[in-house]
C-alpha positions as semicolon CSV with decimal commas, in nm:
position;residue;x (nm);y (nm);z (nm)
1;M;8,209;-22,974;-8,092
2;K;8,182;-22,599;-8,056
3;Y;8,077;-22,394;-8,357
4;L;8,372;-22,157;-8,373
5;S;8,620;-22,342;-8,152
6;R;8,661;-22,096;-7,864
7;D;8,769;-22,179;-7,512
8;K;8,848;-21,976;-7,199
9;Y;9,093;-22,058;-6,921
10;A;9,189;-21,880;-6,602
11;F;9,476;-21,938;-6,363
12;T;9,689;-21,747;-6,114
13;T;10,060;-21,715;-6,063
14;G;10,281;-21,573;-5,792
15;K;10,469;-21,356;-6,042
16;D;10,393;-20,989;-6,093
17;A;10,277;-20,836;-6,424
18;A;10,621;-20,698;-6,517
19;T;10,783;-21,040;-6,470
20;I;10,511;-21,208;-6,676
21;K;10,561;-20,954;-6,954
22;N;10,938;-21,013;-6,952
23;I;10,895;-21,392;-6,960
24;L;10,655;-21,365;-7,252
25;L;10,885;-21,123;-7,437
26;L;11,180;-21,361;-7,396
27;N;10,979;-21,653;-7,533
28;T;10,791;-21,471;-7,812
29;S;10,916;-21,377;-8,155
30;I;10,751;-21,038;-8,197
31;N;10,555;-21,018;-8,520
32;P;10,258;-20,788;-8,589
33;K;10,088;-21,063;-8,790
34;L;10,009;-21,406;-8,653
35;V;10,182;-21,600;-8,929
36;M;10,428;-21,888;-8,917
37;I;10,793;-21,784;-8,927
38;N;11,114;-21,972;-8,856
39;T;11,214;-21,904;-8,495
40;N;11,371;-22,071;-8,193
41;K;11,120;-21,914;-7,956
42;R;10,804;-22,086;-7,827
43;F;10,553;-21,829;-7,953
44;I;10,497;-21,585;-8,238
45;G;10,289;-21,273;-8,185
46;Q;10,253;-20,960;-7,977
47;V;10,303;-20,883;-7,609
48;S;10,188;-20,557;-7,450
49;N;10,182;-20,430;-7,091
50;N;9,889;-20,636;-6,963
51;S;9,800;-20,863;-7,254
52;F;9,935;-21,088;-7,524
53;Q;9,821;-21,242;-7,852
54;V;10,030;-21,533;-7,977
55;I;10,036;-21,854;-8,176
56;G;10,269;-22,143;-8,107
57;S;10,584;-22,166;-8,315
58;G;10,551;-22,542;-8,370
59;K;10,426;-22,688;-8,696
60;K;10,096;-22,801;-8,546
61;S;10,046;-22,494;-8,329
62;V;9,935;-22,238;-8,586
63;L;9,568;-22,342;-8,579
64;C;9,508;-22,180;-8,241
65;V;9,537;-21,812;-8,148
66;I;9,596;-21,758;-7,777
67;E;9,489;-21,423;-7,633
68;G;9,551;-21,344;-7,271
69;K;9,527;-21,071;-7,011
70;F;9,703;-21,057;-6,677
71;E;9,593;-20,841;-6,384
72;P;9,705;-20,816;-6,022
73;S;9,474;-20,999;-5,783
74;E;9,465;-21,075;-5,412
75;D;9,757;-21,208;-5,205
76;E;10,030;-21,069;-5,435
77;K;9,924;-21,302;-5,714
78;T;9,844;-21,224;-6,074
79;A;9,527;-21,351;-6,240
80;I;9,573;-21,463;-6,599
81;S;9,274;-21,511;-6,827
82;V;9,337;-21,688;-7,156
83;E;9,100;-21,720;-7,450
84;T;9,180;-21,952;-7,738
85;R;9,019;-21,947;-8,080
86;L;9,064;-22,096;-8,423
87;H;9,300;-21,891;-8,639
88;K;9,099;-21,663;-8,868
89;A;9,279;-21,783;-9,183
90;F;9,166;-22,141;-9,125
91;L;8,812;-22,029;-9,043
92;I;8,792;-21,835;-9,370
93;L;8,938;-22,133;-9,558
94;F;8,671;-22,361;-9,413
95;I;8,386;-22,119;-9,489
96;I;8,494;-22,071;-9,851
97;W;8,538;-22,444;-9,898
98;A;8,195;-22,517;-9,745
99;I;8,029;-22,253;-9,965
100;L;8,188;-22,408;-10,275
101;M;8,066;-22,753;-10,172
102;L;7,716;-22,611;-10,114
103;A;7,724;-22,445;-10,456
104;I;7,814;-22,778;-10,616
105;L;7,526;-22,942;-10,432
106;M;7,281;-22,678;-10,549
107;V;7,393;-22,659;-10,913
108;S;7,449;-23,027;-10,987
109;P;7,079;-23,132;-10,999
110;F;7,027;-22,886;-11,285
111;L;7,321;-23,032;-11,475
112;S;7,226;-23,399;-11,438
113;E;6,978;-23,594;-11,647
114;P;6,628;-23,620;-11,498
115;K;6,620;-23,988;-11,597
116;E;6,881;-24,072;-11,336
117;P;6,705;-24,062;-10,998
118;F;7,009;-24,184;-10,805
119;S;7,237;-23,908;-10,932
120;L;7,155;-23,706;-10,620
121;L;7,302;-23,982;-10,404
122;I;7,640;-23,898;-10,550
123;L;7,612;-23,557;-10,379
124;F;7,598;-23,710;-10,031
125;P;7,978;-23,755;-10,013
126;F;8,019;-23,377;-10,053
127;F;7,822;-23,323;-9,733
128;I;8,029;-23,590;-9,559
129;A;8,348;-23,422;-9,685
130;V;8,246;-23,086;-9,534
131;C;8,171;-23,251;-9,199
132;F;8,497;-23,448;-9,210
133;F;8,703;-23,138;-9,293
134;R;8,542;-22,950;-9,004
135;L;8,616;-23,242;-8,774
136;L;8,982;-23,244;-8,883
137;L;9,005;-22,869;-8,835
138;H;8,859;-22,891;-8,485
139;G;9,089;-23,182;-8,395
140;G;9,392;-22,981;-8,506
141;Y;9,266;-22,684;-8,308
142;V;9,231;-22,896;-7,993
143;L;9,586;-23,032;-8,025
144;S;9,721;-22,683;-8,090
145;R;9,519;-22,533;-7,803
146;N;9,632;-22,794;-7,553
147;A;9,999;-22,750;-7,646
148;G;9,977;-22,369;-7,633
149;V;9,791;-22,344;-7,303
150;K;10,023;-22,600;-7,145
151;A;10,330;-22,405;-7,264
152;I;10,194;-22,077;-7,126
153;N;10,101;-22,244;-6,799
154;R;10,453;-22,390;-6,762
155;L;10,618;-22,057;-6,841
156;L;10,413;-21,857;-6,597
157;E;10,396;-22,098;-6,300
């Protein structure tokens, strides 16, 4: 499991940069912020001349931000490099939640009775909860990433 859930992909297509931009514009609901909105299009985000930054419009697709650049390469093909990362809102949510769990772990020994030596064992589930939440977050990111990269790959083939 990667620390910040980042992945890079590269592929080529026979379409030129202007065609790629038009395809992305037709399939993207333009929004300056990467937030979930109701739309019939495949993606939500921004598309510029040689790059794009989108999230999927599906319910499970908001965990992954897809950033890409397309440049002309050899043999009249266009090289597309895509980087995926966990959405910043979910990363901040996880960090705040983990800090709160750590604070509970650090403060609770001072609040418990010293006669109860096993009271610290009760704190172990908090650590497990942080790990489990991170695992769920990464699993959702992987599902969202796979769906998004596959959709972009299908559109630009």
